[in-house]
């Protein structure tokens, strides 16, 4: 058997047949699959439903807009102020004040949203144009306020001009 492999057939030699224990491998796969399923659920929970502004509207959406009384509602968000524009009418800018806890005070914005909803009850869309320096936490809180005020169709884009 010069240079060959010993297959264990001779006298006094061990056989190379080995039984592999699959139980630890199955345990590892069960834990891995459970972990992957849980992380997939967590990523769905943390997701915000927003659309990008400026997308083409379908014919059906255009017909619905013609039937209901709505305006093009835009909220300009900068680190220093919040400015709401409804079509061509500007509302006074709201100063971005922070409370004792460091969070942005959104009560004046909520009052402004209620005023808009009383004027345009069919309004459901708003576009947020944000500055790059706006904190993500503030943006998420503003989106939550929009949805809570009855404006569930929130679009987010970069600020174009004030």
Short mmCIF file of C-alpha atoms in Angstrom, two decimals:
data_model
loop_
_atom_site.label_atom_id
_atom_site.label_comp_id
_atom_site.label_asym_id
_atom_site.label_seq_id
_atom_site.Cartn_x
_atom_site.Cartn_y
_atom_site.Cartn_z
CA UNK A 1 0.00 0.00 0.00
CA UNK A 2 2.68 2.44 -0.87
CA UNK A 3 1.33 5.97 -1.30
CA UNK A 4 -2.28 4.83 -1.09
CA UNK A 5 -4.95 5.43 1.49
CA UNK A 6 -5.73 2.86 4.13
CA UNK A 7 -9.42 2.05 4.03
CA UNK A 8 -9.34 0.00 7.20
CA UNK A 9 -9.84 -3.41 5.74
CA UNK A 10 -6.67 -5.06 7.14
CA UNK A 11 -6.16 -6.96 10.39
CA UNK A 12 -5.81 -4.90 13.57
CA UNK A 13 -6.75 -1.63 11.90
CA UNK A 14 -9.66 0.67 12.75
CA UNK A 15 -12.56 1.23 10.39
CA UNK A 16 -13.03 4.79 9.06
CA UNK A 17 -16.83 4.65 9.24
CA UNK A 18 -17.95 7.26 11.80
CA UNK A 19 -21.48 8.07 12.96
CA UNK A 20 -22.07 11.84 13.00
CA UNK A 21 -24.29 13.15 15.78
CA UNK A 22 -26.80 15.53 14.13
CA UNK A 23 -28.53 16.67 17.33
CA UNK A 24 -26.19 19.65 18.04
CA UNK A 25 -26.44 20.75 14.40
CA UNK A 26 -30.26 20.66 14.50
CA UNK A 27 -30.25 22.63 17.78
CA UNK A 28 -28.01 25.29 16.23
CA UNK A 29 -30.27 25.61 13.17
CA UNK A 30 -33.41 25.91 15.34
CA UNK A 31 -31.88 28.78 17.33
CA UNK A 32 -30.63 30.50 14.17
CA UNK A 33 -34.01 30.29 12.44
CA UNK A 34 -35.78 31.65 15.54
CA UNK A 35 -33.35 34.57 15.69
CA UNK A 36 -33.84 35.41 11.99
CA UNK A 37 -37.63 35.35 12.31
CA UNK A 38 -37.57 37.66 15.35
CA UNK A 39 -35.27 40.21 13.69
CA UNK A 40 -37.51 40.25 10.61
CA UNK A 41 -40.47 41.19 12.81
CA UNK A 42 -38.50 43.90 14.63
CA UNK A 43 -37.48 45.56 11.37
CA UNK A 44 -41.14 45.72 10.32
CA UNK A 45 -42.17 47.32 13.62
CA UNK A 46 -39.63 50.13 13.34
CA UNK A 47 -40.53 51.10 9.78
CA UNK A 48 -42.26 54.40 8.94
CA UNK A 49 -44.75 54.51 6.09
CA UNK A 50 -43.84 57.60 4.08
CA UNK A 51 -43.73 58.36 0.38
CA UNK A 52 -41.29 60.42 -1.60
CA UNK A 53 -42.69 63.72 -2.80
CA UNK A 54 -43.01 64.53 -6.47
CA UNK A 55 -43.98 61.09 -7.72
CA UNK A 56 -46.36 60.83 -10.67
CA UNK A 57 -50.00 60.48 -9.65
CA UNK A 58 -52.23 57.89 -11.24
CA UNK A 59 -55.37 58.92 -13.13
CA UNK A 60 -57.53 57.56 -10.32
CA UNK A 61 -55.74 59.70 -7.72
CA UNK A 62 -56.09 62.79 -9.93
CA UNK A 63 -59.88 62.24 -10.25
CA UNK A 64 -60.22 61.85 -6.49
CA UNK A 65 -58.30 65.10 -5.90
CA UNK A 66 -60.63 66.96 -8.26
CA UNK A 67 -63.73 65.70 -6.40
CA UNK A 68 -62.52 66.65 -2.91
CA UNK A 69 -61.57 70.08 -1.63
CA UNK A 70 -57.85 69.83 -0.84
CA UNK A 71 -54.77 72.01 -1.11
CA UNK A 72 -51.11 71.36 -1.64
CA UNK A 73 -49.93 71.37 1.97
CA UNK A 74 -46.20 71.73 2.64
CA UNK A 75 -44.38 71.98 5.95
CA UNK A 76 -40.86 73.39 5.77
CA UNK A 77 -38.82 72.04 8.69
CA UNK A 78 -35.55 73.71 9.69
CA UNK A 79 -33.69 73.52 13.01
CA UNK A 80 -34.97 77.00 13.93
CA UNK A 81 -38.55 77.08 12.62
CA UNK A 82 -41.53 75.23 11.15
CA UNK A 83 -43.31 76.98 8.29
CA UNK A 84 -46.62 75.73 6.87
CA UNK A 85 -47.69 76.63 3.33
CA UNK A 86 -51.13 75.74 1.92
CA UNK A 87 -51.10 76.31 -1.86
CA UNK A 88 -50.11 79.98 -2.10
CA UNK A 89 -51.09 81.08 1.42
CA UNK A 90 -48.32 81.21 4.02
CA UNK A 91 -49.01 80.81 7.70
CA UNK A 92 -46.80 82.56 10.25
CA UNK A 93 -43.67 80.55 11.01
CA UNK A 94 -43.58 78.58 14.25
CA UNK A 95 -40.37 78.96 16.22
CA UNK A 96 -38.74 75.61 17.03
CA UNK A 97 -38.63 75.77 20.84
CA UNK A 98 -37.35 72.95 22.98
CA UNK A 99 -38.81 72.00 26.35
CA UNK A 100 -36.94 71.20 29.56
CA UNK A 101 -36.55 67.60 28.39
CA UNK A 102 -34.80 68.74 25.17
CA UNK A 103 -37.67 67.69 22.90
CA UNK A 104 -39.20 69.96 20.31
CA UNK A 105 -42.46 71.63 21.45
CA UNK A 106 -45.02 70.63 18.81
CA UNK A 107 -48.19 72.01 20.46
CA UNK A 108 -48.33 75.11 18.19
CA UNK A 109 -47.94 72.87 15.13
CA UNK A 110 -50.82 70.68 16.29
CA UNK A 111 -53.05 73.76 16.65
CA UNK A 112 -52.10 74.80 13.11
CA UNK A 113 -52.99 71.31 11.82
CA UNK A 114 -56.41 71.53 13.53
CA UNK A 115 -56.97 74.88 11.82
CA UNK A 116 -56.10 73.36 8.43
CA UNK A 117 -58.38 70.35 9.03
CA UNK A 118 -61.29 72.62 9.97
CA UNK A 119 -60.80 74.62 6.77
CA UNK A 120 -60.12 71.60 4.54
CA UNK A 121 -61.74 68.53 6.14
CA UNK A 122 -60.90 66.29 3.15
CA UNK A 123 -57.18 67.10 3.38
CA UNK A 124 -55.16 63.95 4.01
CA UNK A 125 -51.77 64.64 2.38
CA UNK A 126 -48.85 66.72 3.53
CA UNK A 127 -45.30 67.12 2.25
CA UNK A 128 -42.47 67.69 4.71
CA UNK A 129 -39.49 69.49 3.23
CA UNK A 130 -36.67 69.14 5.72
CA UNK A 131 -33.28 70.71 6.10
CA UNK A 132 -30.30 68.37 6.41
CA UNK A 133 -29.59 69.64 9.93
CA UNK A 134 -32.98 68.58 11.37
CA UNK A 135 -32.64 65.83 13.97
CA UNK A 136 -34.15 62.48 13.02
CA UNK A 137 -36.01 62.28 16.34
CA UNK A 138 -37.70 65.62 15.59
CA UNK A 139 -38.67 64.48 12.10
CA UNK A 140 -40.25 61.28 13.42
CA UNK A 141 -42.19 63.22 16.06
CA UNK A 142 -43.45 65.66 13.39
CA UNK A 143 -44.56 62.74 11.19
CA UNK A 144 -46.41 61.27 14.20
CA UNK A 145 -48.14 64.62 14.77
CA UNK A 146 -49.18 64.76 11.09
CA UNK A 147 -50.70 61.30 11.26
CA UNK A 148 -52.38 62.05 14.59
CA UNK A 149 -53.89 65.25 13.18
CA UNK A 150 -55.60 63.37 10.34
CA UNK A 151 -52.93 63.78 7.64
CA UNK A 152 -51.86 60.16 7.11
CA UNK A 153 -50.34 60.60 3.64
CA UNK A 154 -46.95 62.02 4.61
CA UNK A 155 -44.29 62.63 1.97
CA UNK A 156 -40.75 63.62 2.89
CA UNK A 157 -38.29 65.44 0.64
CA UNK A 158 -35.28 67.68 0.89
CA UNK A 159 -35.94 71.35 1.34
CA UNK A 160 -36.17 73.18 -2.00
CA UNK A 161 -36.84 76.75 -0.94
CA UNK A 162 -38.68 78.74 1.67
#
